[in-house]
Structures are given as structure tokens and as C-alpha cells.
mmCIF file of C-alpha atoms and ligand atoms in Angstrom:
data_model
loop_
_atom_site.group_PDB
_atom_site.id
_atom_site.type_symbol
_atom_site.label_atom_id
_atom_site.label_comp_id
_atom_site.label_asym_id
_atom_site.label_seq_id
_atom_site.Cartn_x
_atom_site.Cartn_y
_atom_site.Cartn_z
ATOM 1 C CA UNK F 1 -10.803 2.598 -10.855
ATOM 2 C CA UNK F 2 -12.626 -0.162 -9.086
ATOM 3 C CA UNK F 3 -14.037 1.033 -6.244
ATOM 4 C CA UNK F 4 -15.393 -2.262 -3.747
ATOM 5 C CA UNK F 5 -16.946 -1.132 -0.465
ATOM 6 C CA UNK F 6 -16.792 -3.909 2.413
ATOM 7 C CA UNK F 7 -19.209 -4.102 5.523
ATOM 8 C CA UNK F 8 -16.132 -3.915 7.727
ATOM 9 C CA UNK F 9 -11.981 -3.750 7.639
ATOM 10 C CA UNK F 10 -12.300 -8.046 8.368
ATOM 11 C CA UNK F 11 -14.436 -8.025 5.198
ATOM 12 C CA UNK F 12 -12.171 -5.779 3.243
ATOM 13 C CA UNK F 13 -8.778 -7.480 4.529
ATOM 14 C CA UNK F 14 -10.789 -10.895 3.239
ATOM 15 C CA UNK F 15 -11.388 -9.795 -0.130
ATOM 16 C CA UNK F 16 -7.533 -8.302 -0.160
ATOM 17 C CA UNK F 17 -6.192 -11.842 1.101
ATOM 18 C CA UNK F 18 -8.406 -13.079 -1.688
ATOM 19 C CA UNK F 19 -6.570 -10.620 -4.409
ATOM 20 C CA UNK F 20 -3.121 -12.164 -3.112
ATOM 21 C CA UNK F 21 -4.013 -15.450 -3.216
ATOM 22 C CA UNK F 22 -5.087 -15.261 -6.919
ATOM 23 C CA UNK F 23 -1.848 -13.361 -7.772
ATOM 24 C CA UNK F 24 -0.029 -16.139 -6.442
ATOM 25 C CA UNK F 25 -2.483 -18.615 -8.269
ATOM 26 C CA UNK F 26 -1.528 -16.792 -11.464
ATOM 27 C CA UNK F 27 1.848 -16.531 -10.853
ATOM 28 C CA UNK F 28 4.258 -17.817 -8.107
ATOM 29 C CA UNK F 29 6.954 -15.686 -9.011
ATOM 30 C CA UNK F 30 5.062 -12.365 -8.831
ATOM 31 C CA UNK F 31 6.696 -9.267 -7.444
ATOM 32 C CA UNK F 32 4.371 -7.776 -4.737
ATOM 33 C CA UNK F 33 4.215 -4.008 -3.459
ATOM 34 C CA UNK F 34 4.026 -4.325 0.136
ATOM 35 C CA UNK F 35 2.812 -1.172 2.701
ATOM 36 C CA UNK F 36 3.069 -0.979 6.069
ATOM 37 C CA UNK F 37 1.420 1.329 8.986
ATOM 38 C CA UNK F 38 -2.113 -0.184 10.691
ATOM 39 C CA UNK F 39 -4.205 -0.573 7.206
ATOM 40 C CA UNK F 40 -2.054 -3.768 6.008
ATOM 41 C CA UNK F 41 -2.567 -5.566 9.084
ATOM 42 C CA UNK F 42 -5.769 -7.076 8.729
ATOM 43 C CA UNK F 43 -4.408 -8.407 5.289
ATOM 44 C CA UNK F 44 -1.244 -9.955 6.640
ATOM 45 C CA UNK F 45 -2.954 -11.742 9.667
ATOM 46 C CA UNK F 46 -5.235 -13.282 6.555
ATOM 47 C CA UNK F 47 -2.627 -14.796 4.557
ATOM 48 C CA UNK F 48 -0.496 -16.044 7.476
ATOM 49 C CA UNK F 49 -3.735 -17.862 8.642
ATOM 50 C CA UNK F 50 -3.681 -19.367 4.717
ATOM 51 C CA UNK F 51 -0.233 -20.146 4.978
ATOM 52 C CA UNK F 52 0.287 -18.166 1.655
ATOM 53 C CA UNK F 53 3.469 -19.798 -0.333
ATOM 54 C CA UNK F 54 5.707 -16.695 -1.187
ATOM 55 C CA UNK F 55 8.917 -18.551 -1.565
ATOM 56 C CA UNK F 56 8.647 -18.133 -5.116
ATOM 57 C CA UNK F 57 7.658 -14.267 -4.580
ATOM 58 C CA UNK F 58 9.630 -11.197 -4.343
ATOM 59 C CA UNK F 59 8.889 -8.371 -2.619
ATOM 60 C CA UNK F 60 9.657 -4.338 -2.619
ATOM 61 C CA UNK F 61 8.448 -2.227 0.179
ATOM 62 C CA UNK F 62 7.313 1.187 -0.177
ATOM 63 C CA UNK F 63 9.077 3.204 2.785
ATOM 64 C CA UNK F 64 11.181 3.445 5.187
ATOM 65 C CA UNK F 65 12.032 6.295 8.334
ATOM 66 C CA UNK F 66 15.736 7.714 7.278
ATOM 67 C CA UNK F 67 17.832 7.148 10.268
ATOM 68 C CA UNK F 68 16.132 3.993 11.680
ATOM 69 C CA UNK F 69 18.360 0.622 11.189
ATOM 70 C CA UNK F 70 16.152 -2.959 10.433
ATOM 71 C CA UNK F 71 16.393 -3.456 14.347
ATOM 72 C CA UNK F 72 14.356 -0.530 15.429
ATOM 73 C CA UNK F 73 11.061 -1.366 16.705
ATOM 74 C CA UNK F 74 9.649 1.144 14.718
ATOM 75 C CA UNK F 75 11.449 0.521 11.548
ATOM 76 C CA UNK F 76 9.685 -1.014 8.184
ATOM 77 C CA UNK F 77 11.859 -3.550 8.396
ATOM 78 C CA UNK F 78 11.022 -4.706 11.617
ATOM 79 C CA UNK F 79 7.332 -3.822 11.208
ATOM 80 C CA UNK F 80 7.313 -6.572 8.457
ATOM 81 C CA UNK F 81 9.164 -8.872 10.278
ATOM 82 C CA UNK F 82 7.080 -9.433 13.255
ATOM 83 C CA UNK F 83 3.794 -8.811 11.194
ATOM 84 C CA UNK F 84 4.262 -11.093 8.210
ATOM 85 C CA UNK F 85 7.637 -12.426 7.284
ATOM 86 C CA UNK F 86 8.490 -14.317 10.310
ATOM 87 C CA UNK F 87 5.134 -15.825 10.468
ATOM 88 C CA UNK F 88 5.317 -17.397 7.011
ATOM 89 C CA UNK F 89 6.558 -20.893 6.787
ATOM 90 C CA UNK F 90 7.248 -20.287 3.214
ATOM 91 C CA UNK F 91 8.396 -16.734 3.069
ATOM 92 C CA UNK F 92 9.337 -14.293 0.272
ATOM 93 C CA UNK F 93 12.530 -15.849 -1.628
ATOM 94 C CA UNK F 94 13.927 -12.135 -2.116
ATOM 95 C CA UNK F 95 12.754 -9.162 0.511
ATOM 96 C CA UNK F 96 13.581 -5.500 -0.040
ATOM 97 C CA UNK F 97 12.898 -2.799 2.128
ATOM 98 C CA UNK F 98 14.447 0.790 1.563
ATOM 99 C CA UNK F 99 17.656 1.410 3.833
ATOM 100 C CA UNK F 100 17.046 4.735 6.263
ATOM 101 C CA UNK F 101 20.554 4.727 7.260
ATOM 102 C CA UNK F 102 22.800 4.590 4.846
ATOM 103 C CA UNK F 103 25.652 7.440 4.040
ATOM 104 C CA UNK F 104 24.258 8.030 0.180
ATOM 105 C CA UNK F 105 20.288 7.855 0.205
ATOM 106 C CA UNK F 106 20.237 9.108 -3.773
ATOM 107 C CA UNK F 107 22.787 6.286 -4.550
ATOM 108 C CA UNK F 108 20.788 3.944 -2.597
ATOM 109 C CA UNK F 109 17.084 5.147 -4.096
ATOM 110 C CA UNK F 110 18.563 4.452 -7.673
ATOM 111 C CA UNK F 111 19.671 1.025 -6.575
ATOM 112 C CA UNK F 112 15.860 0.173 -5.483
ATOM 113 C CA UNK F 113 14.461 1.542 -8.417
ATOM 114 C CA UNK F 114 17.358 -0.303 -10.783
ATOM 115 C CA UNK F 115 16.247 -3.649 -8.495
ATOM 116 C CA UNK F 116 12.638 -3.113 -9.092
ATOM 117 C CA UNK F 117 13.463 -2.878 -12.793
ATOM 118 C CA UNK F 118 15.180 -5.977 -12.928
ATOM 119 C CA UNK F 119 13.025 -8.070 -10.927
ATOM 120 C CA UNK F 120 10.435 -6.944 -13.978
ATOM 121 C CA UNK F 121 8.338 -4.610 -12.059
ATOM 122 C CA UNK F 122 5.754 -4.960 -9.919
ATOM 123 C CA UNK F 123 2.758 -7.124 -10.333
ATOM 124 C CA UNK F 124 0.458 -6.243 -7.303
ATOM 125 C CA UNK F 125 1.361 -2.738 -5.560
ATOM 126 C CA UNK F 126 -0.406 -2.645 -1.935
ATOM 127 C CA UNK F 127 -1.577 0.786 -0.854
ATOM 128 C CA UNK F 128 -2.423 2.536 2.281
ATOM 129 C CA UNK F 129 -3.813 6.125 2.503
ATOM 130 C CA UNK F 130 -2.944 9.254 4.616
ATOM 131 C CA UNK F 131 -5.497 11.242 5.915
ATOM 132 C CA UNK F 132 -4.053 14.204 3.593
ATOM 133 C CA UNK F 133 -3.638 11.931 0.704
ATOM 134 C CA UNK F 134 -0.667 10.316 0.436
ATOM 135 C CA UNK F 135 0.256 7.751 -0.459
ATOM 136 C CA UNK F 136 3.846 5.705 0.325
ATOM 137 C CA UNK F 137 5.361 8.785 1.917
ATOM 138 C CA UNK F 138 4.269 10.603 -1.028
ATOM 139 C CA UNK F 139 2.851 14.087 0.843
ATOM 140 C CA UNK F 140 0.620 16.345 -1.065
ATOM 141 C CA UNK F 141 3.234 18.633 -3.162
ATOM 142 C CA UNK F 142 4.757 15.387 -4.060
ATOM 143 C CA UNK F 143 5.492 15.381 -8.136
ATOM 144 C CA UNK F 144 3.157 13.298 -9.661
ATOM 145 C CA UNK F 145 6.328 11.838 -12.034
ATOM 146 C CA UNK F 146 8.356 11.303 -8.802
ATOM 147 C CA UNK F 147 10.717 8.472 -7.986
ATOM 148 C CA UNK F 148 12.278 6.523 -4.860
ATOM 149 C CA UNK F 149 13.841 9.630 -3.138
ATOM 150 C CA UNK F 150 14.056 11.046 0.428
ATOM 151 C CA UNK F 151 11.418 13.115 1.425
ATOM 152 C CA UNK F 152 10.050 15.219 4.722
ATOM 153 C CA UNK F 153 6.833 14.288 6.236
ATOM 154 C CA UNK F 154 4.606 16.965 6.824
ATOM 155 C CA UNK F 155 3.726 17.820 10.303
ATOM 156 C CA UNK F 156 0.089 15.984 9.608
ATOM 157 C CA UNK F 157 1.622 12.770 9.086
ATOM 158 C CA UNK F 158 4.122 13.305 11.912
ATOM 159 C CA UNK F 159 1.080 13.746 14.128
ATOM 160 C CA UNK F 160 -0.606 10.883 12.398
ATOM 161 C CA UNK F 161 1.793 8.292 13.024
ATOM 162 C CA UNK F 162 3.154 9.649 16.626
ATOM 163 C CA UNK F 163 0.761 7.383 18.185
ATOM 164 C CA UNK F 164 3.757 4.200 17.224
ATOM 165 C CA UNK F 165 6.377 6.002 18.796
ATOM 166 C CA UNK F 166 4.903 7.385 21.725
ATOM 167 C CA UNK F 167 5.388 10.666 20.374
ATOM 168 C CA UNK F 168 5.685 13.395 17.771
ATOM 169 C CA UNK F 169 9.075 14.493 18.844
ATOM 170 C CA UNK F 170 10.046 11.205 18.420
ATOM 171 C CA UNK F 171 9.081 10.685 14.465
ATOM 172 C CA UNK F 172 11.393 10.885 12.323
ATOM 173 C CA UNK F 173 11.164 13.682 10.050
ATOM 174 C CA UNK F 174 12.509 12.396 7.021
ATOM 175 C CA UNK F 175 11.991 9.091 4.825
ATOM 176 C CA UNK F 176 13.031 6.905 1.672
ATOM 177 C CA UNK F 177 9.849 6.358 -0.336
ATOM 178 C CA UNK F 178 8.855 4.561 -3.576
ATOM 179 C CA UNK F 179 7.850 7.838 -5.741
ATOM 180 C CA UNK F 180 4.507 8.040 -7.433
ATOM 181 C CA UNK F 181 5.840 7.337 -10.957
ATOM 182 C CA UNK F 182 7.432 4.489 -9.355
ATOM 183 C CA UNK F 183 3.894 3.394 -8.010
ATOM 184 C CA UNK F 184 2.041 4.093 -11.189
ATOM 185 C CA UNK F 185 3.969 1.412 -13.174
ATOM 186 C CA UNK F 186 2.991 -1.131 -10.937
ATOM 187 C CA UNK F 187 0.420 -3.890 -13.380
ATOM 188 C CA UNK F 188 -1.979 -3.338 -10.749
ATOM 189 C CA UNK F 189 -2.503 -0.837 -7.772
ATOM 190 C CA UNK F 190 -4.510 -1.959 -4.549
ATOM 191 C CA UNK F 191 -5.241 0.606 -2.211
ATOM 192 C CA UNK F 192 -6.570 -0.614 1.258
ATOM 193 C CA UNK F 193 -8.806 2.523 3.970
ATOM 194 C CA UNK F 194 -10.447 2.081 6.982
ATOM 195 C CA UNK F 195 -12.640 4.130 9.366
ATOM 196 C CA UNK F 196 -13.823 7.659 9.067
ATOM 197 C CA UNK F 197 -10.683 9.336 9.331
ATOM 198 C CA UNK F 198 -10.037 8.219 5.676
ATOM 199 C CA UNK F 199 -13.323 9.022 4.372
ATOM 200 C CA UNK F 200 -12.267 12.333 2.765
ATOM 201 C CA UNK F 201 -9.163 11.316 1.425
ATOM 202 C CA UNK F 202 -10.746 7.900 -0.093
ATOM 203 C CA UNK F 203 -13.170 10.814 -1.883
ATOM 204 C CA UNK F 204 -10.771 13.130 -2.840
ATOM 205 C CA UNK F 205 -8.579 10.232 -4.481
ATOM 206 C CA UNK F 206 -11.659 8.633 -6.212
ATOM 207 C CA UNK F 207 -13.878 11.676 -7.533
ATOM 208 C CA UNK F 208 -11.986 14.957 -6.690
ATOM 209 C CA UNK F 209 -9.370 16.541 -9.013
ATOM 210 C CA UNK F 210 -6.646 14.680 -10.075
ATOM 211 C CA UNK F 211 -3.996 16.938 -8.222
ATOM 212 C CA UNK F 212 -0.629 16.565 -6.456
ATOM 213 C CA UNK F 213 -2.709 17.855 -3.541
ATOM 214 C CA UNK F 214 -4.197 14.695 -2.926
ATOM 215 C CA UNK F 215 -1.014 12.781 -4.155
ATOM 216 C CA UNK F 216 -3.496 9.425 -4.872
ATOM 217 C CA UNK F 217 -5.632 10.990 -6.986
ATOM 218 C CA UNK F 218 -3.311 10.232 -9.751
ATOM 219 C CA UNK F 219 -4.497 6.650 -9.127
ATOM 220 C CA UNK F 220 -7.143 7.400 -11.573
ATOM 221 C CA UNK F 221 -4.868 7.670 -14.425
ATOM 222 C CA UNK F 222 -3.865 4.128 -13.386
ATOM 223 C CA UNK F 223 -5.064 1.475 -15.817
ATOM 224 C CA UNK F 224 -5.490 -1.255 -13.221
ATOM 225 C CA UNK F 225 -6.390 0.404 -9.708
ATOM 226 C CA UNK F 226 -8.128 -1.192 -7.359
ATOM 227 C CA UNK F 227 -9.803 0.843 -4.228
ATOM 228 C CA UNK F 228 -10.959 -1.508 -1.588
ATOM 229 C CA UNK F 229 -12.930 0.652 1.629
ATOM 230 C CA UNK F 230 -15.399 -0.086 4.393
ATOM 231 C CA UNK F 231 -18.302 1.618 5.355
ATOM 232 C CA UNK F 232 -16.968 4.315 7.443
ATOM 233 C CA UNK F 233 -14.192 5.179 4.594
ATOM 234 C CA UNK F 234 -16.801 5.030 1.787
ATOM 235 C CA UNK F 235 -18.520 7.719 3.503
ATOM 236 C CA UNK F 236 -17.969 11.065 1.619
ATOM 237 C CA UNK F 237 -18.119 9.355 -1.886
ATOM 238 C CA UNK F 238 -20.631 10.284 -3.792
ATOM 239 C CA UNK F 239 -21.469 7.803 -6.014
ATOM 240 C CA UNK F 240 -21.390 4.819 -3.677
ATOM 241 C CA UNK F 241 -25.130 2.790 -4.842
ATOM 242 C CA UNK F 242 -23.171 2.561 -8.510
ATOM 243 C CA UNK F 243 -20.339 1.677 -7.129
ATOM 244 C CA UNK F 244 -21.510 -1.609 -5.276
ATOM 245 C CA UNK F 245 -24.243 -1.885 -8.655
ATOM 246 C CA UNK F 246 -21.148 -2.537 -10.363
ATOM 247 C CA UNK F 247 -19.761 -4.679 -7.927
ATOM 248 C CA UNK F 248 -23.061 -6.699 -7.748
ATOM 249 C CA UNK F 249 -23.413 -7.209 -11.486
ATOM 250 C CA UNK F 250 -19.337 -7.784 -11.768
ATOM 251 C CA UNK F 251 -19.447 -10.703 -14.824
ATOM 252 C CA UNK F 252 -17.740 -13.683 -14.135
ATOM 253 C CA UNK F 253 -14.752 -13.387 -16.275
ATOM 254 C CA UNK F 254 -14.114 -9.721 -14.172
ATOM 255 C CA UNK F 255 -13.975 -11.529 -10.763
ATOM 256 C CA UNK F 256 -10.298 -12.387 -11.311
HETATM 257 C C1 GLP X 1 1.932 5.808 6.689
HETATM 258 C C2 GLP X 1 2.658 4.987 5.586
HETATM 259 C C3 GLP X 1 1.730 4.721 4.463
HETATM 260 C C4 GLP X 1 0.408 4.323 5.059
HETATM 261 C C5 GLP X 1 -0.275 5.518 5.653
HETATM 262 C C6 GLP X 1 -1.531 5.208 6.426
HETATM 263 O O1 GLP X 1 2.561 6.948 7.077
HETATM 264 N N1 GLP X 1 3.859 5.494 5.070
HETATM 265 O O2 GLP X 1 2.271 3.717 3.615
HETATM 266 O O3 GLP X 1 -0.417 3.806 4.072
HETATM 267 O O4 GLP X 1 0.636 6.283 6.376
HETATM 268 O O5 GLP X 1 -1.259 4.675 7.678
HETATM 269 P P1 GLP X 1 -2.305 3.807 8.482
HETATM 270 O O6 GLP X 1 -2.505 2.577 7.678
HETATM 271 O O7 GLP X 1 -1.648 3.515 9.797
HETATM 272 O O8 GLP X 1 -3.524 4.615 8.600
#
């Protein structure tokens, strides 16, 4: 795992933009992994300021709340929506986001698994982090092999994301999420954390075990994983001088 500490989220969101931008260099027809919550935010205001050309691009988002329709406020859907897709004057040819409300969710879980299959899997996967770990709405317990399936949020990340809703009572409890083995075959993994509150999860996923505990510790089984932090995140790691060393010294074929 790469592990890139940034002075500040701005800095880190640049260097994310910067990660897009070559994907799209490389390829206009890449398939991106696309997160939502506060983390990403940064990231999209950067590459709607660059204009970013997705209209070759496809995208697959990670989650969704089960029982929410596109038009909630709170919905994934809508969340990307007002916070990149409408802002893009060349926007993603093809868009999916999983469906919270429909009558069959393990019909509907195979379907988004079959179309990220046959769009050729994903190039770039983009990652938040839960304070407990998670990552997607992949809660620590989560199989480590898992797929796109319905899950229940813990009462952690109920509490975590309550502050969007207005309140706890008012979160959903359960949710369509990309599964981890689903993640894990993405070519290349980005995982975005800000801010102290991640600081022990950003540690646990780089240098603890790798455990369904910590659901993105499996990241370091990843061949291509890249962990992108400020400061305050980078806090509880314990080898952060050889991480920026490496990042320093990175050789100039490696800065891709
Ligand atoms: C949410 C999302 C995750 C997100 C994480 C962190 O519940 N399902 O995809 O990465 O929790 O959220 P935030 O970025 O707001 O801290």
C-alpha cells in the first residue's frame, strides 16, 4: 500500500483530482468507483473546477440507503447529483448507483455486480473510511469475500452519519453496498481520510491485523492500493517519516 500524507484535506483532494485526471489521460473510457459521504467532496469540487471530460467514463457507486428513491435529499443518488454530476459539462456517459427501493434487492445486487462485470471492471475504486473501519457500507463483521448485498449499519455509523439527516432516528438502518470482494477487484483502490476522527481507523487499516474487524484492512492484500491522509488522519500511524521518505524519493516512472 502507498501510503501519501498531505498537509491538509485541500492538499489531499489536489493530489486525488490529480489521480483522476491521469486515469482519464490514460484512458477516457475508464470505469471509476465513486464514494460518497463528506470525504469525496473536496475531490469533486476539484475536478468540476478542471472541467474533467467523463463523457467517455462510466461510473458505479458504492452505496446506497434501502428505502430512499434518487429524489431524496439524502439519497446517493441525489448526493451525486448536486455534488458532481450536474456540475459537469461533460458528464459520465453511463451512471450507476445501487437502487434502495426496489421489491427484490438480491435480484437487483446481482444485476450491479453482472453490470460491473460487463463494463470490464473497475479501473479506479474511490474510498472513504468509517471511523470503525468500513469501508462502502462494509461494517466490521463484514466477510472479507463479500459481494453487492444489503446490509445493516451498525449503530456507530448510524450515529456517524445522523448529522445529514438531522437525526439518528431518521437513518436508515439498512443499505445496498458494493461488497469487499467486489472492491478488491477493482485495478486500483484509492482510499481518501480526513481529520482526527479517522486517525485510528487509517492505522488500523494500514499496520494493524488484517481482520474483518477493521473491514479495510484487507486493503493490504490489494495489489494496487492507494491511501491518501492528512495530518490529523496520519496521526496514530506509526511509521509515518518512511512513509513520506518514500514519497520524497518516489522515481519518476512511479509518479503515474
Ligand atoms: C459513509 C459511506 C462511506 C464513507 C464513510 C465515511 O457511511 N457509506 O462510503 O466513506 O461513511 O463518511 P465521511 O466521508 O462522511 O466521513
Amino acid at each position: 500500500m502507498e501510503i501519501i500524507i498531505q498537509r491538509n484535506p485541500a492538499a489531499v483532494s489536489a493530489v486525488a483530482a490529480r489521480l483522476f485526471r491521469h486515469q482519464l489521460a490514460e484512458r477516457a473510457a475508464s470505469v471509476f468507483g465513486l464514494a460518497t459521504g463528506s470525504t469525496p467532496l473536496g475531490l469533486y469540487r476539484e475536478l468540476i473546477a478542471m472541467q474533467a471530460d467523463f463523457s467517455q467514463a462510466t461510473t458505479f457507486n458504492l452505496d446506497e440507503y434501502a428505502g430512499l428513491g434518487p429524489d431524496h435529499p439524502q439519497s446517493y443518488a441525489h448526493f451525486m447529483r448536486v455534488n458532481l454530476f450536474d456540475h459537469l459539462t461533460r458528464p459520465p456517459a453511463r451512471t450507476h448507483i445501487p437502487d434502495g427501493t426496489g421489491a427484490d434487492p438480491r435480484s437487483h445486487c446481482a444485476e450491479y455486480e453482472a453490470a460491473i462485470h460487463a463494463a470490464g471492471g473497475i479501473d479506479l475504486q474511490l474510498l472513504g473510511l468509517g471511523t470503525n473501519g468500513h469501508i462502502g457500507f462494509n461494517e466490521p463483521s463484514s466477510s472479507l469475500a463479500s459481494r453487492t448485498r444489503l446490509k445493516t449499519l451498525t449503530p456507530k455509523t448510524i450515529e456517524d452519519n445522523a448529522r445529514f439527516f438531522g437525526s439518528a432516528a431518521d437513518v436508515p438502518r439498512h443499505v445496498i453496498t458494493m461488497g469487499i470482494g467486489t472492491i478488491l477487484e477493482a485495478r486500483h483502490c484509492l482510499v481518501l481520510a480526513f481529520g482526527e476522527a479517522k486517525a485510528q481507523a487509517v492505522a488500523a487499516m494500514a499496520e494493524g491485523p488484517i481482520t474483518a474487524s477493521c473491514p479495510a484492512s484487507v486493503l493490504q492484500m490489494h495489489p494496487h492500493c492507494t491511501l491518501l491522509v492528512d495530518e490529523a488522519a496520519a496521526e496514530a500511524l506509526q511509521r509515518v517519516d518512511y512513509y513520506r521518505w518514500v514519497y520524497d524519493n518516489k522515481p519518476a516512472w512511479q509518479l503515474k
